[in-house]
Short mmCIF file of C-alpha atoms in Angstrom, two decimals:
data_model
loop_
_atom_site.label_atom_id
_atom_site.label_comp_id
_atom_site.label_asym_id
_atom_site.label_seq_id
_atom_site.Cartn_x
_atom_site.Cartn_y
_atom_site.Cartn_z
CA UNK S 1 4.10 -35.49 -35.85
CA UNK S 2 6.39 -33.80 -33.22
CA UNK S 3 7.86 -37.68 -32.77
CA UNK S 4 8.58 -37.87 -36.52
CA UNK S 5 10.59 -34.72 -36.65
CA UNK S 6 12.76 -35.60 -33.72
CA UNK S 7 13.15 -38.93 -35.48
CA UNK S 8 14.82 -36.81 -38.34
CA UNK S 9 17.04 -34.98 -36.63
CA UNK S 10 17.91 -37.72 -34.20
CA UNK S 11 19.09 -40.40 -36.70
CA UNK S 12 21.60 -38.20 -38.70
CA UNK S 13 23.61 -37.94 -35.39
CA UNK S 14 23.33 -41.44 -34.23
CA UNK S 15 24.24 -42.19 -37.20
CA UNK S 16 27.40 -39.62 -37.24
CA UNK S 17 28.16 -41.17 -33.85
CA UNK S 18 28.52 -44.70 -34.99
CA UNK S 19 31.03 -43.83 -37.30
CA UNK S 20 34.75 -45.13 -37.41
CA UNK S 21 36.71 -43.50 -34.84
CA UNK S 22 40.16 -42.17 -35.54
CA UNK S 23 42.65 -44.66 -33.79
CA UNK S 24 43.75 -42.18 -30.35
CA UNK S 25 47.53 -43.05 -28.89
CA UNK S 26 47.27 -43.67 -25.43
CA UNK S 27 49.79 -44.26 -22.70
CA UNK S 28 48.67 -47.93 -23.02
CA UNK S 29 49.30 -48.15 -26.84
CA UNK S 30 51.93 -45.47 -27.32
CA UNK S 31 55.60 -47.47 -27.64
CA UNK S 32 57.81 -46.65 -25.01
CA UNK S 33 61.70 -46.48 -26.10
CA UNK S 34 63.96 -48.44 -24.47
CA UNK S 35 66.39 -46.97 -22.07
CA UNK S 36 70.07 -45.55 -23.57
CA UNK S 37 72.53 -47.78 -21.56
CA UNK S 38 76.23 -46.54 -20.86
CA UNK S 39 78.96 -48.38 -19.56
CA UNK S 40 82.32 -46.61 -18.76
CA UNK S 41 84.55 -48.99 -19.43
CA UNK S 42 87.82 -46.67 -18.42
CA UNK S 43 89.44 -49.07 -15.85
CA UNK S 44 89.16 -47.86 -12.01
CA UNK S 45 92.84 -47.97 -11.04
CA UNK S 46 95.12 -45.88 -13.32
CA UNK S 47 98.91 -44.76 -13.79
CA UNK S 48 99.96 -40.68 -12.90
CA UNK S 49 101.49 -39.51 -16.03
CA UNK S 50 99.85 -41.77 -19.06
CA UNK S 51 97.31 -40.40 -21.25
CA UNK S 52 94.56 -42.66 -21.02
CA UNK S 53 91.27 -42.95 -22.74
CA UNK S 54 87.30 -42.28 -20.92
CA UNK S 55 85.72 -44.33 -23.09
CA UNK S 56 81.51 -45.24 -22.43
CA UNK S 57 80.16 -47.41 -24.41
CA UNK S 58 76.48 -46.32 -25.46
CA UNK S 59 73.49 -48.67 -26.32
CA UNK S 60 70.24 -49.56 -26.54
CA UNK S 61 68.30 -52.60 -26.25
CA UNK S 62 71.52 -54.34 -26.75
CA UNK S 63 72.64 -52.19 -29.57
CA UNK S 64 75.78 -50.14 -30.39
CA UNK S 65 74.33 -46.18 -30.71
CA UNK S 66 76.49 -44.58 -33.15
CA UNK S 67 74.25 -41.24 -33.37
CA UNK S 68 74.69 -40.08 -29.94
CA UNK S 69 73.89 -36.86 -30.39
CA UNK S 70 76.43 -36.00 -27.32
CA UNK S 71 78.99 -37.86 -25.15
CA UNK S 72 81.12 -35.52 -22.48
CA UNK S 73 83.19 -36.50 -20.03
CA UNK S 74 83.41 -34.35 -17.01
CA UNK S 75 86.24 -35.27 -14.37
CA UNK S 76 87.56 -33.66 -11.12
CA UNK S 77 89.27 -34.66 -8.61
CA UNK S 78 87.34 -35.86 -5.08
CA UNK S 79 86.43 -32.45 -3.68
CA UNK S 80 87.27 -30.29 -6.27
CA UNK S 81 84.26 -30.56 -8.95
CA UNK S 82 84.19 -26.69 -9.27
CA UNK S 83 87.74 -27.16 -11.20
CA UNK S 84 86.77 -30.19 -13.26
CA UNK S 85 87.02 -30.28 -16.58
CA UNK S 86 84.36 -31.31 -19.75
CA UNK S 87 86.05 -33.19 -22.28
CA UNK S 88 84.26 -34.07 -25.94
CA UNK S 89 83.78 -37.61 -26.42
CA UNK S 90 84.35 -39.36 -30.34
CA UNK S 91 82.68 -42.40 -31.34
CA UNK S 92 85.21 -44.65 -32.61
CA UNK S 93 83.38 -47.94 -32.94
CA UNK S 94 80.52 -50.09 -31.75
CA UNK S 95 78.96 -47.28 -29.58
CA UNK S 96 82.16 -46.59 -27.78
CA UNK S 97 83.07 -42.58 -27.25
CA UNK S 98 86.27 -41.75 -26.33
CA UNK S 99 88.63 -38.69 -24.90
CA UNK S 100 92.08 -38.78 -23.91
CA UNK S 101 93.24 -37.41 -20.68
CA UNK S 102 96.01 -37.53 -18.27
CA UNK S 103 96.23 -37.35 -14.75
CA UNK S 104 99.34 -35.24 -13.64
CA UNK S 105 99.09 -36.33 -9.92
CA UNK S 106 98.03 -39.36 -7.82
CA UNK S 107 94.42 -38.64 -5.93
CA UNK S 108 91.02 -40.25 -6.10
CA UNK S 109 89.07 -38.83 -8.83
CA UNK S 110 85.20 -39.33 -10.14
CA UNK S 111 83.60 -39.06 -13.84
CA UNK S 112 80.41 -38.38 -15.51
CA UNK S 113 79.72 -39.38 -18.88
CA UNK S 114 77.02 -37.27 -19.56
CA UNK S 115 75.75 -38.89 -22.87
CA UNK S 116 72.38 -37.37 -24.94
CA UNK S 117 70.81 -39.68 -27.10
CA UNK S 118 67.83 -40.32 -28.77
CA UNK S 119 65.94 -37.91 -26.95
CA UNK S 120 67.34 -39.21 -23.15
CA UNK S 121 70.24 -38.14 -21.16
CA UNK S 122 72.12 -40.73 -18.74
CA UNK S 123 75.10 -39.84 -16.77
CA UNK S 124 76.53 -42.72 -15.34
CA UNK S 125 79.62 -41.75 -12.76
CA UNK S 126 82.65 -43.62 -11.55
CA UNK S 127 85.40 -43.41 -9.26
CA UNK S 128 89.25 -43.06 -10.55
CA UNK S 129 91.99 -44.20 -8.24
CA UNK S 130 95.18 -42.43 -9.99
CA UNK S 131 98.58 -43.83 -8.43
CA UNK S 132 98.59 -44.23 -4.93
CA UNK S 133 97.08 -41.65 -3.28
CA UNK S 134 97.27 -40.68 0.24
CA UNK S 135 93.96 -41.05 1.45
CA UNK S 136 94.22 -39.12 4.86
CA UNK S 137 94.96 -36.13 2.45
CA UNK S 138 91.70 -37.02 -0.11
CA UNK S 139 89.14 -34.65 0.22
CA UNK S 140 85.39 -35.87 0.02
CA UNK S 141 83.19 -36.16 -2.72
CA UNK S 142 80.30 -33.94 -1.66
CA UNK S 143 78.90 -33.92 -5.37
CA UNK S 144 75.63 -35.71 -6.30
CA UNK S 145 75.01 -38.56 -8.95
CA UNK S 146 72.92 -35.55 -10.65
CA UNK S 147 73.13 -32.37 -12.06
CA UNK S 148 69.89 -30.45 -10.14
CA UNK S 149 72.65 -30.47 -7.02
CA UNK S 150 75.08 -28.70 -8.83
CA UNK S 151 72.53 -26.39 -10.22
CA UNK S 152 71.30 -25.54 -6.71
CA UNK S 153 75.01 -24.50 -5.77
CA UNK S 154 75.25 -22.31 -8.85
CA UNK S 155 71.96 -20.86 -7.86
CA UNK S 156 72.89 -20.29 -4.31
CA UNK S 157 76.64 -19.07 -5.52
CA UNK S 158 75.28 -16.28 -7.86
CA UNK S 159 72.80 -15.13 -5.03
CA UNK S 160 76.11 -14.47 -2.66
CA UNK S 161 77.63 -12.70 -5.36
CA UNK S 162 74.81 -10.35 -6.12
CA UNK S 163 74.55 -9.36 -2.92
#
């Protein structure tokens, strides 16, 4: 009798446990997005004096990305990325952002284009060469290809100052 009872209570949850499962979204199904890809396509070598244009071109998986949600262009010369500057960058067309700038004096120079999109934020850099510099006179580049060393600085800065 005892083996008839557990029979009665055992079958409901087999049976419960057989049921359809809900479809669970692994790493292994989930759909990875593709990468943002930016290009700064401001040429390398550049006049003193001319307003020029950063311009990045944003995509992904080939495509133009006309809803970056932001595209800034932050340039300082070699040395000097304490008194850089952030400039707003416009789409125009095709994925390309855009900010006008001029360089009042020769000197080797670097860029980010810090670009947020889609959830991902790439910031590609690139070295200016403005007129002719003297290089014996160029200070180094001691900044990183990312922001966490900049943070640090700014971390370590504030601690001096509060003491």
């Amino acid at each position: 009798m005892r083996k008839w009872l557990y029979s009665l209570v055992a079958v409901p949850f087999l049976l419960v446990g057989c049921g359809d499962e809900p479809e669970v979204e692994t790493l292994d199904t989930a759909e990875v997005p593709s990468i943002i890809d930016v290009h700064i396509q401001t040429a390398e070598q550049l006049n003193t004096g001319e307003t020029i244009q950063l311009a990045a071109r944003v995509t992904q998986d080939e495509e133009a990305v006309n809803d970056a949600k932001e595209v800034k262009f932050e340039v300082w010369e070699s040395g000097l990325r304490d008194e850089g500057e952030m400039l707003d960058g416009e789409l125009t067309e095709d994925g390309i952002y855009v900010a006008d700038y001029t360089f009042d004096h020769d000197g080797v120079y670097y860029m980010f284009a810090h670009t947020t999109a889609r959830g991902m934020h790439v910031m590609p850099k690139q070295e200016l060469i403005v007129g002719n510099p003297d290089m014996s006179k160029v200070l180094e580049d001691t900044s990183s290809d990312s922001m966490e060393h900049d943070e640090e600085q700014d971390e370590e800065k504030e601690e001096e100052h509060n003491h």
